Coordinates of N, CA, C and O in Angstrom, one line a residue:
V87 N -5.2 -2.3 7.2 CA -6.5 -2.9 7.3 C -7.1 -2.6 8.7 O -6.4 -2.6 9.7
N88 N -8.4 -2.3 8.7 CA -9.0 -2.1 10.0 C -9.8 -3.3 10.5 O -9.8 -4.3 9.8
N89 N -10.5 -3.2 11.6 CA -11.2 -4.4 12.2 C -12.4 -4.7 11.4 O -13.0 -5.8 11.6
S90 N -12.9 -3.9 10.5 CA -14.0 -4.2 9.6 C -13.6 -4.8 8.3 O -14.4 -5.1 7.4
G91 N -12.3 -5.0 8.1 CA -11.8 -5.5 6.8 C -11.6 -4.5 5.7 O -11.4 -4.9 4.6
V92 N -11.6 -3.2 6.0 CA -11.3 -2.2 5.0 C -9.8 -2.1 4.8 O -9.1 -2.0 5.8
V93 N -9.4 -2.2 3.6 CA -8.0 -2.2 3.2 C -7.6 -0.9 2.5 O -8.4 -0.4 1.7
V94 N -6.5 -0.3 2.8 CA -6.0 0.9 2.1 C -4.6 0.6 1.6 O -3.9 -0.3 2.1
G95 N -4.2 1.3 0.6 CA -2.8 1.1 0.1 C -2.6 2.0 -1.2 O -3.3 3.0 -1.4
C96 N -1.7 1.5 -2.0 CA -1.3 2.2 -3.3 C -1.2 1.1 -4.4 O -0.9 0.0 -4.1
F97 N -1.5 1.6 -5.6 CA -1.2 0.7 -6.7 C -0.6 1.5 -7.9 O -0.7 2.7 -7.9
G98 N 0.0 0.8 -8.8 CA 0.6 1.5 -9.9 C 2.1 1.8 -9.6 O 2.6 1.4 -8.6
S99 N 2.7 2.6 -10.5 CA 4.1 3.0 -10.3 C 4.2 3.9 -9.1 O 3.3 4.6 -8.7
P100 N 5.4 3.8 -8.4 CA 5.6 4.6 -7.2 C 5.5 6.1 -7.5 O 4.8 6.8 -6.7
T101 N 6.0 6.6 -8.6 CA 5.9 8.0 -9.0 C 6.0 8.1 -10.5 O 6.7 7.3 -11.1
P102 N 5.3 9.0 -11.2 CA 4.4 9.9 -10.7 C 2.9 9.4 -10.7 O 2.0 10.2 -10.5
E103 N 2.7 8.2 -11.0 CA 1.4 7.7 -11.3 C 0.8 6.8 -10.2 O -0.2 6.2 -10.4
G104 N 1.5 6.6 -9.1 CA 0.9 5.7 -8.0 C -0.4 6.3 -7.5 O -0.5 7.5 -7.4
R105 N -1.3 5.5 -7.2 CA -2.6 5.9 -6.7 C -3.1 5.2 -5.5 O -2.9 4.0 -5.3
A106 N -3.6 6.0 -4.6 CA -4.2 5.5 -3.3 C -5.5 4.8 -3.6 O -6.2 5.2 -4.5
F107 N -5.8 3.8 -2.7 CA -7.1 3.2 -2.8 C -7.7 2.8 -1.4 O -6.9 2.7 -0.5
V108 N -9.0 2.6 -1.4 CA -9.7 2.0 -0.3 C -10.5 0.9 -0.9 O -11.2 1.0 -1.9
W109 N -10.5 -0.3 -0.2 CA -11.3 -1.4 -0.6 C -12.0 -2.0 0.6 O -11.4 -2.2 1.6
S110 N -13.2 -2.4 0.3 CA -14.0 -3.2 1.3 C -14.9 -4.2 0.6 O -15.3 -3.9 -0.6
A111 N -15.3 -5.2 1.2 CA -16.2 -6.2 0.6 C -17.5 -5.6 0.3 O -18.1 -5.9 -0.7
D112 N -18.0 -4.7 1.2 CA -19.3 -4.0 1.0 C -19.3 -3.0 -0.1 O -20.2 -3.0 -1.0
A113 N -18.3 -2.1 -0.1 CA -18.3 -1.0 -1.1 C -17.4 -1.2 -2.3 O -17.5 -0.4 -3.3
G114 N -16.5 -2.2 -2.3 CA -15.7 -2.4 -3.4 C -14.4 -1.5 -3.4 O -14.0 -1.1 -2.3
F115 N -13.9 -1.2 -4.6 CA -12.7 -0.5 -4.8 C -13.0 1.0 -5.0 O -13.8 1.4 -5.8
L116 N -12.3 1.9 -4.3 CA -12.3 3.3 -4.5 C -10.9 3.8 -4.7 O -10.0 3.7 -3.9
D117 N -10.8 4.5 -5.9 CA -9.5 5.1 -6.3 C -9.5 6.5 -5.7 O -10.4 7.3 -5.9
I118 N -8.4 6.8 -4.9 CA -8.3 8.1 -4.3 C -7.2 8.8 -5.1 O -6.0 8.5 -5.1
Y119 N -7.7 9.8 -5.9 CA -6.8 10.5 -6.8 C -7.3 12.0 -6.9 O -8.0 12.3 -7.7
P120 N -6.8 12.8 -5.9 CA -7.2 14.2 -5.9 C -6.8 14.9 -7.2 O -5.7 14.6 -7.7
E121 N -7.7 15.7 -7.7 CA -7.4 16.4 -9.0 C -6.1 17.2 -9.0 O -5.8 17.9 -8.0
G122 N -5.3 17.0 -10.0 CA -4.0 17.7 -10.1 C -2.9 17.2 -9.2 O -1.9 17.9 -9.0
D123 N -3.1 16.0 -8.6 CA -2.1 15.6 -7.5 C -1.1 14.5 -7.9 O -0.3 14.2 -7.1
G124 N -1.2 13.8 -9.0 CA -0.2 12.8 -9.3 C -0.2 11.7 -8.2 O -1.2 11.1 -7.9
D125 N 1.0 11.3 -7.8 CA 1.2 10.2 -6.9 C 0.5 10.4 -5.5 O 0.6 11.4 -4.9
T126 N -0.3 9.3 -5.1 CA -0.9 9.3 -3.8 C -0.7 7.9 -3.2 O -0.5 6.9 -3.9
C127 N -0.8 7.9 -1.9 CA -0.7 6.6 -1.2 C -1.5 6.7 0.1 O -1.2 7.6 0.9
A128 N -2.4 5.7 0.3 CA -3.1 5.6 1.6 C -2.3 4.7 2.5 O -2.0 3.6 2.0
T129 N -2.0 5.1 3.7 CA -1.2 4.3 4.6 C -1.8 3.8 5.8 O -1.3 2.9 6.5
A130 N -3.0 4.3 6.2 CA -3.6 3.9 7.4 C -5.1 4.1 7.3 O -5.6 5.0 6.7
V131 N -5.9 3.3 8.1 CA -7.4 3.5 8.2 C -7.8 3.1 9.6 O -7.3 2.1 10.1
N132 N -8.7 3.8 10.2 CA -9.2 3.4 11.5 C -10.5 2.8 11.4 O -11.1 2.7 10.3
D133 N -11.1 2.3 12.5 CA -12.4 1.6 12.5 C -13.5 2.5 12.2 O -14.6 2.0 11.8
K134 N -13.4 3.8 12.2 CA -14.4 4.7 11.8 C -14.4 5.0 10.3 O -15.3 5.7 9.8
G135 N -13.4 4.5 9.6 CA -13.3 4.6 8.2 C -12.5 5.9 7.8 O -12.5 6.2 6.6
L136 N -11.9 6.6 8.7 CA -11.0 7.7 8.3 C -9.7 7.1 7.7 O -9.1 6.2 8.3
V137 N -9.4 7.6 6.5 CA -8.2 7.1 5.8 C -7.1 8.2 5.8 O -7.4 9.4 5.6
A138 N -5.9 7.8 6.1 CA -4.8 8.8 6.2 C -3.8 8.4 5.1 O -3.6 7.2 4.9
G139 N -3.1 9.4 4.5 CA -2.1 9.1 3.5 C -1.4 10.3 3.1 O -1.5 11.4 3.8
S140 N -0.7 10.2 2.0 CA 0.1 11.3 1.4 C -0.3 11.5 0.0 O -0.5 10.5 -0.7
A141 N -0.3 12.7 -0.5 CA -0.5 13.1 -1.9 C 0.5 14.0 -2.4 O 1.0 14.8 -1.6
N142 N 0.8 13.9 -3.7 CA 1.8 14.8 -4.3 C 1.1 16.1 -4.6 O 0.8 16.4 -5.7
N143 N 0.8 16.9 -3.6 CA 0.1 18.2 -3.7 C 1.2 19.3 -3.8 O 1.5 20.0 -2.9
W144 N 1.8 19.5 -5.0 CA 2.9 20.4 -5.3 C 4.0 20.2 -4.2 O 4.4 21.1 -3.5
G145 N 4.5 19.0 -4.2 CA 5.4 18.5 -3.2 C 4.7 17.2 -2.7 O 4.3 16.4 -3.4
R146 N 4.6 17.0 -1.4 CA 3.9 15.9 -0.9 C 3.2 16.4 0.4 O 3.8 16.9 1.3
A147 N 1.9 16.2 0.4 CA 1.1 16.7 1.5 C 0.3 15.5 2.2 O -0.2 14.6 1.5
G148 N 0.2 15.5 3.5 CA -0.6 14.5 4.2 C -2.1 14.8 4.0 O -2.5 16.0 3.8
F149 N -2.9 13.8 4.0 CA -4.3 14.0 3.9 C -5.1 13.0 4.9 O -4.6 12.0 5.3
V150 N -6.3 13.4 5.2 CA -7.3 12.5 5.8 C -8.5 12.5 5.0 O -9.0 13.6 4.6
L151 N -9.0 11.4 4.6 CA -10.2 11.2 3.8 C -11.3 10.6 4.7 O -11.1 9.6 5.3
N152 N -12.5 11.3 4.9 CA -13.5 10.8 5.7 C -14.4 9.8 4.9 O -14.3 9.7 3.7
P153 N -15.2 9.0 5.6 CA -16.0 7.9 4.8 C -16.9 8.5 3.8 O -17.3 7.8 2.8
G154 N -17.3 9.8 3.9 CA -18.1 10.4 2.9 C -17.4 10.9 1.7 O -18.0 11.4 0.7
G155 N -16.1 10.8 1.7 CA -15.2 11.2 0.5 C -14.6 12.6 0.6 O -13.9 13.0 -0.3
K156 N -14.8 13.3 1.7 CA -14.2 14.6 1.8 C -12.8 14.5 2.3 O -12.5 13.8 3.2
M157 N -11.9 15.1 1.5 CA -10.4 15.0 1.8 C -10.0 16.3 2.4 O -10.3 17.4 2.0
E158 N -9.2 16.2 3.5 CA -8.7 17.4 4.2 C -7.1 17.2 4.2 O -6.6 16.2 4.6
F159 N -6.5 18.2 3.6 CA -5.0 18.2 3.6 C -4.5 18.8 4.9 O -5.0 19.8 5.5
L160 N -3.4 18.1 5.5 CA -2.8 18.6 6.7 C -2.0 19.9 6.4 O -1.5 20.1 5.3
P161 N -2.0 20.9 7.3 CA -1.5 22.2 7.1 C 0.1 22.3 7.1 O 0.6 23.4 7.1
L162 N 0.8 21.2 7.1 CA 2.3 21.3 7.0 C 2.6 21.7 5.6 O 2.3 21.0 4.7
T163 N 3.3 22.8 5.4 CA 3.5 23.3 4.1 C 5.0 23.3 3.6 O 5.2 23.2 2.4
A164 N 6.0 23.3 4.5 CA 7.3 23.4 4.1 C 7.9 22.0 3.9 O 7.8 21.1 4.8
G165 N 8.4 21.7 2.7 CA 9.0 20.4 2.5 C 7.9 19.3 2.1 O 6.9 19.6 1.5
E166 N 8.1 18.1 2.6 CA 7.3 17.0 2.3 C 6.7 16.4 3.5 O 7.4 16.3 4.5
T167 N 5.5 16.0 3.5 CA 4.8 15.4 4.6 C 4.5 13.9 4.3 O 3.8 13.6 3.3
I168 N 5.0 13.0 5.1 CA 4.7 11.6 4.9 C 3.9 11.1 6.1 O 4.3 11.2 7.2
V169 N 2.6 10.6 5.8 CA 1.7 10.2 6.8 C 1.8 8.7 7.0 O 1.8 8.0 6.0
T170 N 1.9 8.2 8.2 CA 2.1 6.7 8.4 C 1.1 6.1 9.3 O 1.0 4.8 9.3
G171 N 0.3 6.8 10.1 CA -0.6 6.2 11.0 C -1.8 7.1 11.5 O -1.7 8.3 11.4
I172 N -2.9 6.4 11.9 CA -4.0 7.1 12.4 C -4.6 6.2 13.5 O -4.7 5.0 13.4
N173 N -5.1 6.9 14.6 CA -5.8 6.1 15.6 C -7.3 6.4 15.6 O -7.8 7.1 14.7
E174 N -8.1 5.8 16.5 CA -9.5 5.9 16.5 C -10.0 7.3 16.7 O -11.1 7.7 16.3
A175 N -9.2 8.1 17.4 CA -9.6 9.5 17.7 C -9.4 10.4 16.5 O -9.8 11.6 16.5
G176 N -8.7 9.9 15.4 CA -8.4 10.7 14.3 C -7.1 11.4 14.4 O -6.8 12.3 13.6
D177 N -6.2 11.0 15.4 CA -4.9 11.6 15.5 C -4.0 10.9 14.4 O -3.9 9.7 14.3
V178 N -3.4 11.8 13.6 CA -2.5 11.3 12.5 C -1.1 11.6 12.8 O -0.7 12.6 13.4
V179 N -0.2 10.6 12.5 CA 1.2 10.8 12.7 C 2.0 10.6 11.4 O 1.5 9.9 10.5
G180 N 3.2 11.1 11.4 CA 4.0 11.0 10.3 C 5.3 11.8 10.5 O 5.7 12.1 11.6
S181 N 5.9 12.2 9.3 CA 7.1 13.0 9.4 C 7.0 14.1 8.4 O 6.6 14.0 7.3
A182 N 7.5 15.3 8.9 CA 7.6 16.5 8.0 C 9.1 16.6 7.6 O 9.9 16.9 8.5
I183 N 9.4 16.3 6.4 CA 10.7 16.4 5.9 C 11.0 17.8 5.3 O 10.4 18.2 4.3
R184 N 11.8 18.5 6.0 CA 12.1 19.9 5.6 C 13.2 20.0 4.6 O 13.2 20.7 3.6
T185 N 14.3 19.2 4.8 CA 15.4 19.2 3.9 C 16.0 17.7 3.9 O 15.7 17.0 4.8
A186 N 16.7 17.4 2.9 CA 17.3 16.0 2.8 C 18.1 15.8 4.1 O 18.9 16.6 4.5
G187 N 17.9 14.6 4.7 CA 18.6 14.2 5.9 C 18.1 14.8 7.2 O 18.6 14.6 8.3
S188 N 17.0 15.5 7.1 CA 16.4 16.0 8.4 C 14.9 15.9 8.3 O 14.3 15.7 7.2
G189 N 14.2 16.1 9.4 CA 12.7 16.0 9.4 C 12.3 15.8 10.8 O 13.1 15.5 11.7
E190 N 11.0 16.1 11.0 CA 10.5 16.0 12.4 C 9.2 15.1 12.4 O 8.3 15.3 11.5
A191 N 9.1 14.3 13.4 CA 7.9 13.5 13.6 C 6.8 14.5 14.0 O 7.1 15.5 14.7
F192 N 5.5 14.2 13.7 CA 4.4 15.1 14.1 C 3.2 14.3 14.4 O 3.0 13.1 14.0
I193 N 2.3 14.9 15.2 CA 0.9 14.5 15.4 C 0.0 15.6 14.9 O 0.3 16.8 15.2
W194 N -1.1 15.2 14.2 CA -2.0 16.2 13.8 C -3.4 15.7 14.1 O -3.7 14.5 14.0
N195 N -4.3 16.6 14.5 CA -5.8 16.3 14.6 C -6.5 17.6 14.3 O -6.0 18.7 14.4
A196 N -7.8 17.4 13.9 CA -8.6 18.6 13.5 C -8.8 19.5 14.7 O -9.0 20.7 14.5
R197 N -8.8 19.0 15.9 CA -9.1 19.8 17.1 C -7.9 20.7 17.4 O -8.0 21.9 17.7
D198 N -6.7 20.1 17.5 CA -5.5 20.8 18.0 C -4.5 21.2 16.9 O -3.6 21.9 17.2
G199 N -4.7 20.8 15.7 CA -3.7 21.1 14.6 C -2.5 20.3 14.7 O -2.5 19.1 15.2
V200 N -1.3 20.8 14.3 CA -0.1 20.1 14.2 C 0.7 20.3 15.5 O 0.8 21.4 16.0
R201 N 1.3 19.2 16.0 CA 2.2 19.2 17.1 C 3.5 18.5 16.7 O 3.4 17.3 16.4
L202 N 4.6 19.2 16.6 CA 5.9 18.5 16.3 C 6.4 17.8 17.5 O 6.2 18.2 18.6
L203 N 7.1 16.7 17.2 CA 7.7 15.9 18.2 C 9.2 16.0 18.1 O 9.7 16.1 17.0
T204 N 9.9 16.0 19.2 CA 11.4 16.1 19.1 C 12.0 14.7 19.5 O 11.3 13.9 20.2
S205 N 13.1 14.5 19.0 CA 13.8 13.2 19.3 C 14.3 13.2 20.7 O 14.6 14.3 21.3
A206 N 14.5 12.0 21.2 CA 15.0 11.9 22.6 C 16.4 12.5 22.8 O 16.7 13.0 23.8
N207 N 17.2 12.4 21.7 CA 18.6 12.9 21.8 C 18.8 14.1 20.9 O 20.0 14.3 20.6
D208 N 17.7 14.8 20.5 CA 17.8 15.9 19.6 C 18.6 15.6 18.3 O 19.3 16.4 17.8
V209 N 18.4 14.4 17.8 CA 18.9 14.0 16.5 C 18.1 14.8 15.5 O 16.9 15.0 15.7
P210 N 18.7 15.2 14.4 CA 18.1 16.1 13.4 C 17.0 15.4 12.6 O 16.3 16.0 11.8
F211 N 16.8 14.1 12.8 CA 15.7 13.4 12.0 C 14.9 12.5 12.9 O 15.5 11.7 13.6
S212 N 13.6 12.7 12.9 CA 12.8 11.8 13.7 C 11.6 11.4 12.8 O 11.2 12.1 11.9
R213 N 11.1 10.2 13.0 CA 9.9 9.7 12.2 C 8.9 9.1 13.2 O 9.3 8.4 14.1
A214 N 7.7 9.4 13.0 CA 6.6 8.7 13.8 C 6.0 7.7 12.8 O 5.6 8.0 11.7
F215 N 5.9 6.4 13.3 CA 5.4 5.4 12.4 C 3.9 5.0 12.7 O 3.2 4.7 11.8
D216 N 3.5 5.1 14.0 CA 2.1 4.8 14.3 C 1.7 5.4 15.6 O 2.6 5.8 16.4
I217 N 0.4 5.4 15.9 CA -0.1 5.9 17.2 C -1.2 5.0 17.6 O -2.0 4.6 16.8
N218 N -1.3 4.7 18.9 CA -2.4 3.9 19.4 C -3.5 4.7 20.0 O -3.4 6.0 20.0
D219 N -4.5 4.1 20.5 CA -5.7 4.9 21.0 C -5.4 5.6 22.3 O -6.2 6.5 22.6
A220 N -4.3 5.3 23.0 CA -3.9 6.0 24.2 C -3.1 7.2 23.8 O -2.7 8.0 24.7
G221 N -2.8 7.4 22.5 CA -2.0 8.6 22.1 C -0.5 8.3 22.1 O 0.3 9.2 22.0
Q222 N 0.0 7.1 22.4 CA 1.4 6.7 22.4 C 1.9 6.6 21.0 O 1.3 5.9 20.2
V223 N 3.0 7.2 20.7 CA 3.6 7.2 19.4 C 4.8 6.3 19.3 O 5.7 6.4 20.3
V224 N 5.0 5.6 18.3 CA 6.2 4.8 18.1 C 6.9 5.4 16.9 O 6.3 5.8 15.9
G225 N 8.2 5.5 17.0 CA 9.0 6.0 15.9 C 10.5 5.8 16.1 O 10.9 5.0 16.9
T226 N 11.3 6.5 15.3 CA 12.7 6.5 15.4 C 13.3 7.9 15.2 O 12.8 8.6 14.3
P227 N 14.3 8.3 16.0 CA 14.6 7.7 17.3 C 13.3 7.9 18.1 O 12.4 8.5 17.7
L228 N 13.4 7.4 19.4 CA 12.3 7.5 20.3 C 11.9 9.0 20.4 O 12.7 9.9 20.4
V229 N 10.6 9.2 20.4 CA 10.1 10.6 20.4 C 9.4 11.0 21.7 O 8.9 10.1 22.4
R230 N 9.4 12.2 22.0 CA 8.6 12.7 23.1 C 7.9 14.0 22.7 O 8.2 14.6 21.7
S231 N 6.8 14.5 23.4 CA 6.1 15.7 23.0 C 7.0 16.9 22.9 O 7.9 17.0 23.8
G232 N 6.9 17.7 21.9 CA 7.7 18.9 21.8 C 7.0 20.2 21.9 O 5.8 20.2 22.2

């Protein structure tokens, strides 16, 4: 939920029919269901109305939906992309899962593209959960710029 009361999430079965949504008192309920994509989930929204989430785009792809309804898929292509947070600048964080038991936290924005993060102890799996407006990322294990 953002500071304007816009709520995002998922409804329905987890797979293959889960569907992302955006709800606000002003605009009501919007079903986010990209054509041909099956399971979707919206996981974050900023105060500008940018919605971030993941869609089953022949695997699972991260997306950003702008307030006008245009969806942009993140360019991570190998494996599965799980999006978990977005800040006011539109920086998106999540995890790129390459194989079972491994994956890398990432930051994405339209200006700079994808930047992978490495774990503090070079553990083969890292996750980014959220990002604040200063660009600080929280995750597991602790992450630093890579």
